[in-house]
CSV table of C-alpha atoms (C1' of nucleotides) in Angstrom, one decimal:
chain,number,residue,atom,x,y,z
A,26,MET,CA,137.4,89.1,98.2
A,27,GLU,CA,134.4,91.2,97.4
A,28,SER,CA,134.8,93.1,94.3
A,29,LYS,CA,132.9,96.5,93.8
A,30,LYS,CA,132.0,95.8,90.4
A,31,THR,CA,130.0,92.6,91.3
A,32,ASP,CA,128.5,94.4,94.2
A,33,ARG,CA,126.9,96.8,91.9
A,34,ARG,CA,125.7,94.0,89.8
A,35,ILE,CA,123.9,92.4,92.6
A,36,GLN,CA,122.6,95.8,93.6
A,37,ARG,CA,121.2,96.3,90.0
A,38,THR,CA,119.3,93.0,90.4
A,39,GLN,CA,117.9,93.7,93.9
A,40,GLU,CA,117.0,97.0,92.6
A,41,ALA,CA,115.3,95.9,89.6
A,42,LEU,CA,113.2,93.4,92.1
A,43,ARG,CA,112.4,96.2,94.4
A,44,ASN,CA,111.2,98.4,91.5
A,45,ALA,CA,109.1,95.6,90.0
A,46,LEU,CA,107.4,95.0,93.4
A,47,VAL,CA,106.6,98.7,93.9
A,48,GLU,CA,105.0,98.7,90.4
A,49,LEU,CA,103.1,95.6,91.0
A,50,ILE,CA,101.9,96.9,94.5
A,51,LEU,CA,100.4,100.0,92.8
A,52,GLU,CA,98.7,97.8,90.0
A,53,LYS,CA,97.2,95.0,91.9
A,54,GLY,CA,98.0,95.4,95.7
A,55,TYR,CA,100.6,93.7,97.6
A,56,PRO,CA,98.6,90.5,98.8
A,57,LYS,CA,97.8,89.4,95.2
A,58,ILE,CA,101.4,89.6,94.1
A,59,THR,CA,103.4,86.4,93.4
A,60,VAL,CA,106.9,85.6,93.3
A,61,GLN,CA,106.4,84.8,89.8
A,62,ASN,CA,104.9,88.3,88.9
A,63,ILE,CA,107.9,89.9,90.4
A,64,ILE,CA,110.7,88.0,88.6
A,65,ASP,CA,108.6,88.1,85.3
A,66,ARG,CA,108.5,92.0,85.7
A,67,ALA,CA,111.9,92.2,86.7
A,68,ASN,CA,113.5,89.9,84.2
A,69,VAL,CA,115.3,88.0,87.1
A,70,GLY,CA,115.6,84.2,87.1
A,71,ARG,CA,113.6,82.3,89.8
A,72,SER,CA,116.8,80.8,91.5
A,73,THR,CA,118.2,84.4,91.5
A,74,PHE,CA,115.5,85.9,93.4
A,75,TYR,CA,115.7,83.1,96.2
A,76,ALA,CA,119.3,83.7,96.4
A,77,HIS,CA,118.8,87.0,97.4
A,78,PHE,CA,115.5,87.1,99.4
A,79,LEU,CA,113.5,84.4,101.4
A,80,ASP,CA,110.3,85.5,100.1
A,81,LYS,CA,107.9,88.3,99.1
A,82,ASP,CA,107.9,89.8,102.6
A,83,ASP,CA,111.6,89.7,102.9
A,84,LEU,CA,111.9,91.6,99.6
A,85,LEU,CA,109.6,94.3,100.9
A,86,VAL,CA,111.1,95.0,104.4
A,87,SER,CA,114.7,95.0,102.6
A,88,GLY,CA,113.3,97.7,100.4
A,89,PHE,CA,111.8,99.4,103.5
A,90,ARG,CA,115.0,99.4,105.3
A,91,ALA,CA,116.8,101.4,102.8
A,92,TRP,CA,114.0,104.0,102.8
A,93,ALA,CA,113.7,104.2,106.5
A,94,PHE,CA,117.4,104.6,106.7
A,95,ASP,CA,117.0,107.6,104.2
A,96,LEU,CA,114.3,108.9,106.5
A,97,SER,CA,116.5,108.8,109.8
A,98,ARG,CA,119.3,110.6,108.0
A,99,ASN,CA,116.7,113.5,107.1
A,100,VAL,CA,114.8,114.0,110.1
A,101,GLY,CA,116.3,116.7,112.3
A,102,ASP,CA,118.1,118.3,109.5
A,103,GLY,CA,116.3,121.4,109.2
A,104,GLU,CA,116.2,122.8,112.7
A,105,ASN,CA,118.1,121.3,115.7
A,106,THR,CA,116.8,124.0,118.1
A,107,PRO,CA,113.5,122.9,119.7
A,108,ASP,CA,113.0,126.6,121.0
A,109,ASP,CA,111.4,127.6,117.7
A,110,GLY,CA,108.1,126.2,119.0
A,111,HIS,CA,108.7,122.8,117.0
A,112,ILE,CA,108.8,120.2,119.8
A,113,ILE,CA,108.6,117.5,117.2
A,114,HIS,CA,110.0,117.5,113.6
A,115,SER,CA,107.0,116.5,111.9
A,116,GLN,CA,108.1,118.7,109.1
A,117,ASP,CA,110.8,116.3,108.2
A,118,PHE,CA,108.2,113.4,107.8
A,119,PHE,CA,106.0,115.5,105.4
A,120,LEU,CA,109.1,116.5,103.5
A,121,HIS,CA,110.2,113.1,103.2
A,122,ALA,CA,106.9,111.6,102.2
A,123,ASP,CA,106.7,114.2,99.5
A,124,HIS,CA,110.1,113.3,98.3
A,125,HIS,CA,109.1,109.6,97.9
A,126,ARG,CA,105.4,109.8,96.9
A,127,ASP,CA,105.5,106.9,94.8
A,128,LEU,CA,106.9,104.6,97.4
A,129,TYR,CA,104.7,105.9,100.2
A,130,ARG,CA,101.7,105.4,97.9
A,131,ALA,CA,102.7,101.9,97.1
A,132,MET,CA,103.2,101.3,100.7
A,133,LEU,CA,100.1,102.9,102.1
A,134,GLU,CA,97.7,102.4,99.4
A,135,SER,CA,97.7,98.7,99.1
A,136,GLY,CA,95.9,96.7,102.0
A,137,GLY,CA,99.1,94.5,101.9
A,138,GLY,CA,101.5,97.3,102.8
A,139,ASN,CA,100.5,97.1,106.3
A,140,LEU,CA,103.8,95.3,107.6
A,141,ILE,CA,105.4,98.5,106.3
A,142,LEU,CA,102.9,100.6,108.0
A,143,LYS,CA,103.6,99.2,111.2
A,144,VAL,CA,107.4,99.5,111.0
A,145,GLY,CA,106.8,103.0,110.0
A,146,GLN,CA,104.7,103.7,112.8
A,147,GLU,CA,107.6,102.4,115.1
A,148,HIS,CA,109.9,104.6,113.3
A,149,ILE,CA,107.9,107.7,113.7
A,150,HIS,CA,107.1,106.7,117.3
A,151,HIS,CA,110.8,106.6,118.3
A,152,GLN,CA,111.8,109.8,116.4
A,153,ILE,CA,109.0,111.6,118.3
A,154,GLU,CA,109.9,109.8,121.6
A,155,SER,CA,113.6,110.8,121.5
A,156,HIS,CA,112.7,114.6,120.8
A,157,LEU,CA,110.4,114.6,123.8
A,158,VAL,CA,112.9,112.8,125.9
A,159,GLU,CA,115.7,115.1,125.4
A,160,LEU,CA,113.1,118.0,125.9
A,161,LEU,CA,111.9,116.9,129.3
A,162,GLY,CA,114.7,115.0,131.1
A,163,GLY,CA,113.2,112.9,133.8
A,164,LYS,CA,110.3,115.1,134.6
A,165,GLU,CA,107.0,113.6,135.7
A,166,LEU,CA,104.2,113.7,133.2
A,167,PRO,CA,100.4,113.7,133.9
A,168,ILE,CA,100.1,111.6,130.8
A,169,PRO,CA,102.6,108.9,130.1
A,170,LEU,CA,105.1,109.4,127.3
A,171,PRO,CA,104.2,106.4,125.5
A,172,PHE,CA,100.7,107.7,125.4
A,173,ILE,CA,101.9,110.9,123.8
A,174,THR,CA,104.0,109.4,121.4
A,175,ASN,CA,101.5,106.9,120.1
A,176,TYR,CA,99.0,109.4,119.9
A,177,LEU,CA,101.1,111.8,117.7
A,178,ALA,CA,102.6,109.0,115.6
A,179,GLY,CA,99.2,107.5,114.8
A,180,ALA,CA,97.8,111.2,113.9
A,181,LEU,CA,100.9,111.9,111.8
A,182,LEU,CA,100.8,108.5,109.8
A,183,SER,CA,97.3,108.9,109.3
A,184,LEU,CA,97.6,112.3,107.9
A,185,ILE,CA,100.5,111.4,105.6
A,186,LYS,CA,98.4,108.4,104.2
A,187,TRP,CA,95.4,110.7,103.7
A,188,TRP,CA,97.6,113.4,102.0
A,189,ILE,CA,99.2,111.1,99.8
A,190,GLU,CA,96.3,108.8,98.8
A,191,GLU,CA,93.8,111.5,98.2
A,192,ASP,CA,96.3,113.8,96.6
A,193,ILE,CA,95.3,116.7,98.9
A,194,PRO,CA,96.4,120.0,97.3
A,195,PHE,CA,98.6,121.2,100.3
A,196,ASP,CA,102.3,121.2,100.4
A,197,ALA,CA,104.5,119.7,102.9
A,198,LEU,CA,105.0,122.9,105.0
A,199,GLN,CA,101.1,123.7,105.0
A,200,MET,CA,100.5,120.1,106.3
A,201,ASP,CA,103.0,120.5,109.0
A,202,ALA,CA,101.7,123.9,110.0
A,203,MET,CA,98.1,122.4,110.5
A,204,PHE,CA,99.6,119.5,112.2
A,205,GLN,CA,101.4,121.6,114.9
A,206,ALA,CA,98.4,123.7,115.2
A,207,MET,CA,96.4,120.6,116.1
A,208,ALA,CA,98.9,118.8,118.3
A,209,MET,CA,100.9,121.6,120.0
A,210,PRO,CA,98.0,122.8,122.5
A,211,GLY,CA,97.5,119.4,123.8
A,212,ILE,CA,101.3,118.6,124.2
A,213,ARG,CA,101.7,121.7,125.9
A,214,ASP,CA,99.1,120.9,128.3
A,215,ALA,CA,100.4,117.4,128.9
A,216,ILE,CA,103.9,118.6,129.5
A,217,MET,CA,103.2,121.7,131.6
A,218,GLY,CA,100.4,119.9,133.5
A,219,ASN,CA,97.4,122.2,132.6
A,220,SER,CA,94.4,120.1,132.8
A,221,ASN,CA,91.6,122.0,131.3
A,222,THR,CA,89.4,119.1,130.2
A,223,ARG,CA,85.8,119.4,131.1
B,4,MET,CA,60.7,78.8,102.5
B,5,GLU,CA,63.4,79.6,104.9
B,6,SER,CA,63.4,77.8,108.2
B,7,LYS,CA,64.7,79.2,111.1
B,8,LYS,CA,66.4,76.0,112.3
B,9,THR,CA,68.8,75.6,109.1
B,10,ASP,CA,69.5,79.4,109.5
B,11,ARG,CA,71.0,78.7,112.8
B,12,ARG,CA,72.8,75.6,111.5
B,13,ILE,CA,74.4,78.0,108.9
B,14,GLN,CA,75.2,80.5,111.5
B,15,ARG,CA,77.0,77.9,113.6
B,16,THR,CA,79.2,76.9,110.6
B,17,GLN,CA,80.2,80.3,109.9
B,18,GLU,CA,80.8,81.2,113.5
B,19,ALA,CA,83.0,78.2,113.7
B,20,LEU,CA,84.9,79.5,110.7
B,21,ARG,CA,85.3,83.0,112.0
B,22,ASN,CA,86.5,81.8,115.4
B,23,ALA,CA,89.0,79.7,113.8
B,24,LEU,CA,90.2,82.5,111.7
B,25,VAL,CA,90.6,84.7,114.9
B,26,GLU,CA,92.4,82.0,116.8
B,27,LEU,CA,94.8,81.4,113.8
B,28,ILE,CA,95.4,85.1,113.4
B,29,LEU,CA,96.4,85.3,116.9
B,30,GLU,CA,98.9,82.4,116.5
B,31,LYS,CA,100.4,83.0,113.2
B,32,GLY,CA,99.3,86.2,111.7
B,33,TYR,CA,96.8,86.7,109.0
B,34,PRO,CA,99.0,86.5,105.9
B,35,LYS,CA,100.4,82.9,106.8
B,36,ILE,CA,96.9,81.4,107.2
B,37,THR,CA,95.5,79.0,104.6
B,38,VAL,CA,92.1,78.1,103.7
B,39,GLN,CA,93.1,74.5,104.9
B,40,ASN,CA,94.2,75.6,108.2
B,41,ILE,CA,90.7,77.3,108.8
B,42,ILE,CA,88.7,74.5,107.9
B,43,ASP,CA,90.8,72.1,109.8
B,44,ARG,CA,90.5,74.2,112.9
B,45,ALA,CA,86.9,74.6,112.6
B,46,ASN,CA,86.1,71.1,111.4
B,47,VAL,CA,84.2,72.2,108.4
B,48,GLY,CA,84.3,70.5,105.0
B,49,ARG,CA,86.2,72.2,102.2
B,50,SER,CA,83.3,72.6,100.0
B,51,THR,CA,81.2,74.0,102.8
B,52,PHE,CA,83.8,76.7,103.1
B,53,TYR,CA,83.5,77.8,99.5
B,54,ALA,CA,79.9,77.6,99.8
B,55,HIS,CA,79.7,80.4,102.1
B,56,PHE,CA,82.7,82.5,101.2
B,57,LEU,CA,84.9,83.3,98.3
B,58,ASP,CA,88.2,83.2,100.1
B,59,LYS,CA,90.0,84.1,103.3
B,60,ASP,CA,89.6,87.8,102.7
B,61,ASP,CA,85.7,87.4,102.3
B,62,LEU,CA,85.7,85.4,105.6
B,63,LEU,CA,87.6,88.3,107.3
B,64,VAL,CA,85.5,91.1,106.0
B,65,SER,CA,82.2,89.4,106.8
B,66,GLY,CA,83.3,88.9,110.3
B,67,PHE,CA,84.3,92.5,110.5
B,68,ARG,CA,81.0,93.6,109.3
B,69,ALA,CA,79.1,92.2,112.2
B,70,TRP,CA,81.8,93.6,114.4
B,71,ALA,CA,81.5,97.1,113.0
B,72,PHE,CA,77.7,97.0,113.2
B,73,ASP,CA,78.0,96.4,117.1
B,74,LEU,CA,80.3,99.3,117.0
B,75,SER,CA,77.9,101.8,115.2
B,76,ARG,CA,75.1,100.7,117.6
B,77,ASN,CA,77.1,101.3,120.6
B,78,VAL,CA,78.8,104.6,119.8
B,79,GLY,CA,76.9,107.3,121.0
B,80,ASP,CA,74.9,105.4,123.5
B,81,GLY,CA,76.5,107.1,126.5
B,82,GLU,CA,76.0,110.5,126.1
B,83,ASN,CA,74.0,112.1,123.3
B,84,THR,CA,74.6,115.8,124.5
B,85,PRO,CA,77.8,117.2,123.0
B,86,ASP,CA,77.6,120.0,125.7
B,87,ASP,CA,79.4,118.0,128.4
B,88,GLY,CA,82.6,118.8,126.8
B,89,HIS,CA,82.8,115.5,124.8
B,90,ILE,CA,82.9,116.8,121.2
B,91,ILE,CA,83.8,113.2,120.0
B,92,HIS,CA,82.5,110.2,121.7
B,93,SER,CA,86.0,108.6,121.8
B,94,GLN,CA,84.8,106.8,125.1
B,95,ASP,CA,82.6,104.5,123.3
B,96,PHE,CA,85.5,103.3,121.0
B,97,PHE,CA,87.7,102.5,124.0
B,98,LEU,CA,84.8,100.6,125.7
B,99,HIS,CA,84.0,98.8,122.5
B,100,ALA,CA,87.5,97.8,122.2
B,101,ASP,CA,87.5,96.7,125.8
B,102,HIS,CA,84.6,94.7,125.3
B,103,HIS,CA,86.1,92.7,122.2
B,104,ARG,CA,89.7,92.5,123.2
B,105,ASP,CA,90.4,89.3,121.5
B,106,LEU,CA,89.0,90.4,118.0
B,107,TYR,CA,90.7,93.7,118.4
B,108,ARG,CA,93.9,91.9,119.2
B,109,ALA,CA,93.4,89.6,116.4
B,110,MET,CA,92.8,92.4,113.9
B,111,LEU,CA,95.4,94.5,115.0
B,112,GLU,CA,98.2,92.4,116.1
B,113,SER,CA,98.7,90.6,112.9
B,114,GLY,CA,100.3,92.4,110.1
B,115,GLY,CA,97.6,91.0,107.9
B,116,GLY,CA,94.6,92.6,109.7
B,117,ASN,CA,95.4,95.7,107.8
B,118,LEU,CA,92.3,95.4,105.5
B,119,ILE,CA,90.4,95.5,108.6
B,120,LEU,CA,92.5,98.3,110.1
B,121,LYS,CA,91.7,100.3,107.0
B,122,VAL,CA,88.1,99.8,107.3
B,123,GLY,CA,88.1,100.6,111.0
B,124,GLN,CA,89.8,103.9,110.5
B,125,GLU,CA,87.3,104.8,107.9
B,126,HIS,CA,84.7,103.9,110.4
B,127,ILE,CA,86.1,105.9,113.1
B,128,HIS,CA,86.7,108.7,110.8
B,129,HIS,CA,83.0,108.8,109.9
B,130,GLN,CA,81.9,108.7,113.6
B,131,ILE,CA,84.1,111.6,114.5
B,132,GLU,CA,83.1,113.6,111.3
B,133,SER,CA,79.4,113.3,111.9
B,134,HIS,CA,79.8,114.5,115.5
B,135,LEU,CA,81.9,117.5,114.3
B,136,VAL,CA,79.5,118.4,111.4
B,137,GLU,CA,76.5,118.5,113.6
B,138,LEU,CA,78.2,120.7,116.2
B,139,LEU,CA,79.7,123.2,113.3
B,140,GLY,CA,76.7,123.5,110.9
B,141,GLY,CA,78.5,125.1,107.9
B,142,LYS,CA,81.1,127.3,109.6
B,143,GLU,CA,84.4,127.9,107.9
B,144,LEU,CA,87.4,126.4,109.5
B,145,PRO,CA,91.0,127.4,109.6
B,146,ILE,CA,91.8,123.9,109.3
B,147,PRO,CA,89.9,121.5,106.9
B,148,LEU,CA,87.4,119.0,108.5
B,149,PRO,CA,88.9,115.9,106.9
B,150,PHE,CA,92.2,117.0,108.2
B,151,ILE,CA,90.8,117.0,111.7
B,152,THR,CA,88.9,113.8,111.4
B,153,ASN,CA,92.0,112.0,110.0
B,154,TYR,CA,94.2,113.4,112.6
B,155,LEU,CA,91.9,112.1,115.2
B,156,ALA,CA,91.0,108.9,113.9
B,157,GLY,CA,94.6,108.1,113.3
B,158,ALA,CA,95.5,109.1,116.9
B,159,LEU,CA,92.6,107.2,118.2
B,160,LEU,CA,93.2,103.9,116.4
B,161,SER,CA,96.9,104.1,117.2
B,162,LEU,CA,96.3,104.4,120.9
B,163,ILE,CA,93.6,101.5,120.9
B,164,LYS,CA,96.4,99.5,119.1
B,165,TRP,CA,98.9,100.4,121.7
B,166,TRP,CA,96.6,99.8,124.6
B,167,ILE,CA,95.5,96.4,123.6
B,168,GLU,CA,98.7,94.9,122.2
B,169,GLU,CA,100.6,96.1,125.0
B,170,ASP,CA,98.1,95.3,127.7
B,171,ILE,CA,98.6,98.8,129.0
B,172,PRO,CA,96.9,98.9,132.7
B,173,PHE,CA,94.6,101.6,132.0
B,174,ASP,CA,90.8,101.4,131.9
B,175,ALA,CA,88.8,102.5,129.1
B,176,LEU,CA,87.7,105.8,130.9
B,177,GLN,CA,91.3,106.6,131.9
B,178,MET,CA,92.5,106.0,128.2
B,179,ASP,CA,89.7,108.4,127.0
B,180,ALA,CA,90.3,111.0,129.7
B,181,MET,CA,93.8,111.3,128.5
B,182,PHE,CA,92.8,111.1,124.9
B,183,GLN,CA,90.4,114.0,125.4
B,184,ALA,CA,93.1,115.9,127.1
B,185,MET,CA,95.6,115.5,124.4
B,186,ALA,CA,92.9,116.3,121.6
B,187,MET,CA,90.7,118.9,122.9
B,188,PRO,CA,92.8,122.0,123.2
B,189,GLY,CA,93.8,121.6,119.4
B,190,ILE,CA,90.2,120.9,118.5
B,191,ARG,CA,89.1,124.1,120.2
B,192,ASP,CA,91.9,126.0,118.6
B,193,ALA,CA,90.9,124.8,115.3
B,194,ILE,CA,87.3,125.4,115.7
B,195,MET,CA,87.1,128.5,117.5
B,196,GLY,CA,89.7,130.1,115.7
B,197,ASN,CA,92.8,130.7,117.7
B,198,SER,CA,94.2,130.8,121.3
B,199,ASN,CA,92.5,130.8,124.6
B,200,THR,CA,90.6,128.2,126.6
B,201,ARG,CA,87.6,129.4,128.4
C,8,DT,C1',58.2,58.1,114.2
C,9,DA,C1',59.2,58.7,109.4
C,10,DC,C1',59.8,61.6,105.5
C,11,DG,C1',61.6,65.4,102.8
C,12,DA,C1',64.6,69.2,102.2
C,13,DT,C1',68.9,71.2,102.9
C,14,DA,C1',73.4,71.9,104.9
C,15,DT,C1',77.5,69.6,105.3
C,16,DC,C1',81.0,66.1,104.4
C,17,DG,C1',85.0,64.3,102.0
C,18,DT,C1',87.2,62.8,98.2
C,19,DA,C1',89.0,63.7,93.6
C,20,DC,C1',90.7,66.8,90.4
C,21,DA,C1',93.1,70.4,87.6
C,22,DT,C1',95.7,74.6,88.3
C,23,DT,C1',98.7,77.5,90.4
C,24,DT,C1',102.3,78.7,93.7
C,25,DT,C1',106.4,77.7,96.3
C,26,DG,C1',110.9,77.0,97.3
C,27,DT,C1',115.2,73.9,95.9
C,28,DT,C1',118.5,72.0,92.9
C,29,DC,C1',121.7,72.0,89.3
C,30,DG,C1',124.2,72.6,85.0
C,31,DA,C1',124.6,76.0,81.4
C,32,DT,C1',125.4,80.8,80.5
C,33,DT,C1',126.9,85.6,80.9
C,34,DA,C1',129.4,89.5,83.0
C,35,DT,C1',133.0,91.2,85.5
C,36,DT,C1',138.0,91.4,87.0
C,37,DA,C1',142.8,90.5,86.7
D,6,DT,C1',142.4,85.5,77.6
D,7,DA,C1',141.4,83.1,81.8
D,8,DA,C1',139.5,82.8,86.4
D,9,DT,C1',135.7,84.2,89.2
D,10,DA,C1',131.1,84.9,90.4
D,11,DA,C1',126.2,86.1,89.4
D,12,DT,C1',122.5,84.9,86.7
D,13,DC,C1',119.8,82.1,84.0
D,14,DG,C1',116.2,78.6,83.1
D,15,DA,C1',114.5,74.2,83.4
D,16,DA,C1',112.9,70.4,86.2
D,17,DC,C1',110.9,69.0,90.4
D,18,DA,C1',108.3,67.9,94.8
D,19,DA,C1',105.3,69.8,98.0
D,20,DA,C1',101.4,72.5,99.0
D,21,DA,C1',97.4,75.6,98.4
D,22,DT,C1',93.5,76.9,95.6
D,23,DG,C1',89.0,76.6,93.9
D,24,DT,C1',85.5,73.3,91.7
D,25,DA,C1',82.4,69.2,91.2
D,26,DC,C1',79.7,65.7,92.9
D,27,DG,C1',77.8,61.8,95.3
D,28,DA,C1',77.2,60.2,100.2
D,29,DT,C1',75.8,61.6,104.8
D,30,DA,C1',73.9,63.9,108.6
D,31,DT,C1',70.6,67.2,110.5
D,32,DC,C1',66.4,69.3,111.4
D,33,DG,C1',61.4,70.8,110.8
D,34,DT,C1',57.1,68.9,110.0
D,35,DA,C1',53.5,65.7,108.7
DNA sequence: TACGATATCGTACATTTTGTTCGATTATTA
DNA sequence: TAATAATCGAACAAAATGTACGATATCGTA
């Protein structure tokens, strides 16, 4: 018998812990944080912490799950037609990063957010991959699809990181426009088979 | 009076520690490693470890310094003329990664190698940046240079990561050729203004 | 070969962190 | 109000951290 009120109580506790973690990441970086720091900041008992999470890492990824879920819901919302020249919906990633600046900063700025960076990279990778797959069907490519998606995901994540960390004064749409400008010509060549290197 | 022999002795100790660290990173990931693990594996006394390094991180970055130095020496060795179509010497990065597969794997595979990943990214970033700067002089760009270099560095590092971790059966030259094919059209557009290949 | 310098060893130690246990306390629901 | 469930917080063992120091091993040189 789960009651809805107690669920909310649990949620409050977990959220307090997650918020404390984000704050601490911004202050001292993920690796230097101890469980003690987190529960002190969140005003949560030691045993309560371990009742919910295995350790620091577990808390971090659990927080990232919710965040990534929000991302999946949003990506692809704007335009469903790939005919408008947007083969990949990079715009959604920039917008999402813009809406969650604090979290992104916490994740990316600290050297310890790397676990997250890896998961994020995979997430972006899959998003791009599915878009390309539906566009190509089973067509043969001069460049393997995983190569393309890793290329794009790496470039995209790196740009978001730079954009957020350095507070670059472009908005999400400008960032996306430049990203598309950089990426599209190469993608077109790779897909259509124009090899014009050299 | 520094004697050369004792220098070598120190070097041996430090190298043993670094090797132990790389082994352990491959086995259990950087964050889970303790100083105790390292000195046990390396057969080095506890006090000796702290005589050389402040902590785990210090050992890691010191190892990375040597590695990055080797990279700087090698990058740009092959072709010094940018006229052969290679605006960026990505080839050197792929070759270097190929020659140091174990180290790269250790650095990239573990979630904890992120400190290194960050430094590596900056390194790649600067390499690419200097090449572009010497090519452009002070010319105005429709897309800011840091945007381009972050885009390229991110894509390149992501591909190296994928290539090494998944043991993708391409050689360094093939990887580079595909990277150039993906990146060059976008770079040309960004630098020359818009449209057209020559 | 034997000496002197110095790098390393390894134990001991105080401190911090970890993860667990358990009874007391507080909040929520019926 | 009474039952239920989540949280608190103190106590604990185990492990890791970083320091100190005397003993030992190594290496160049006399």
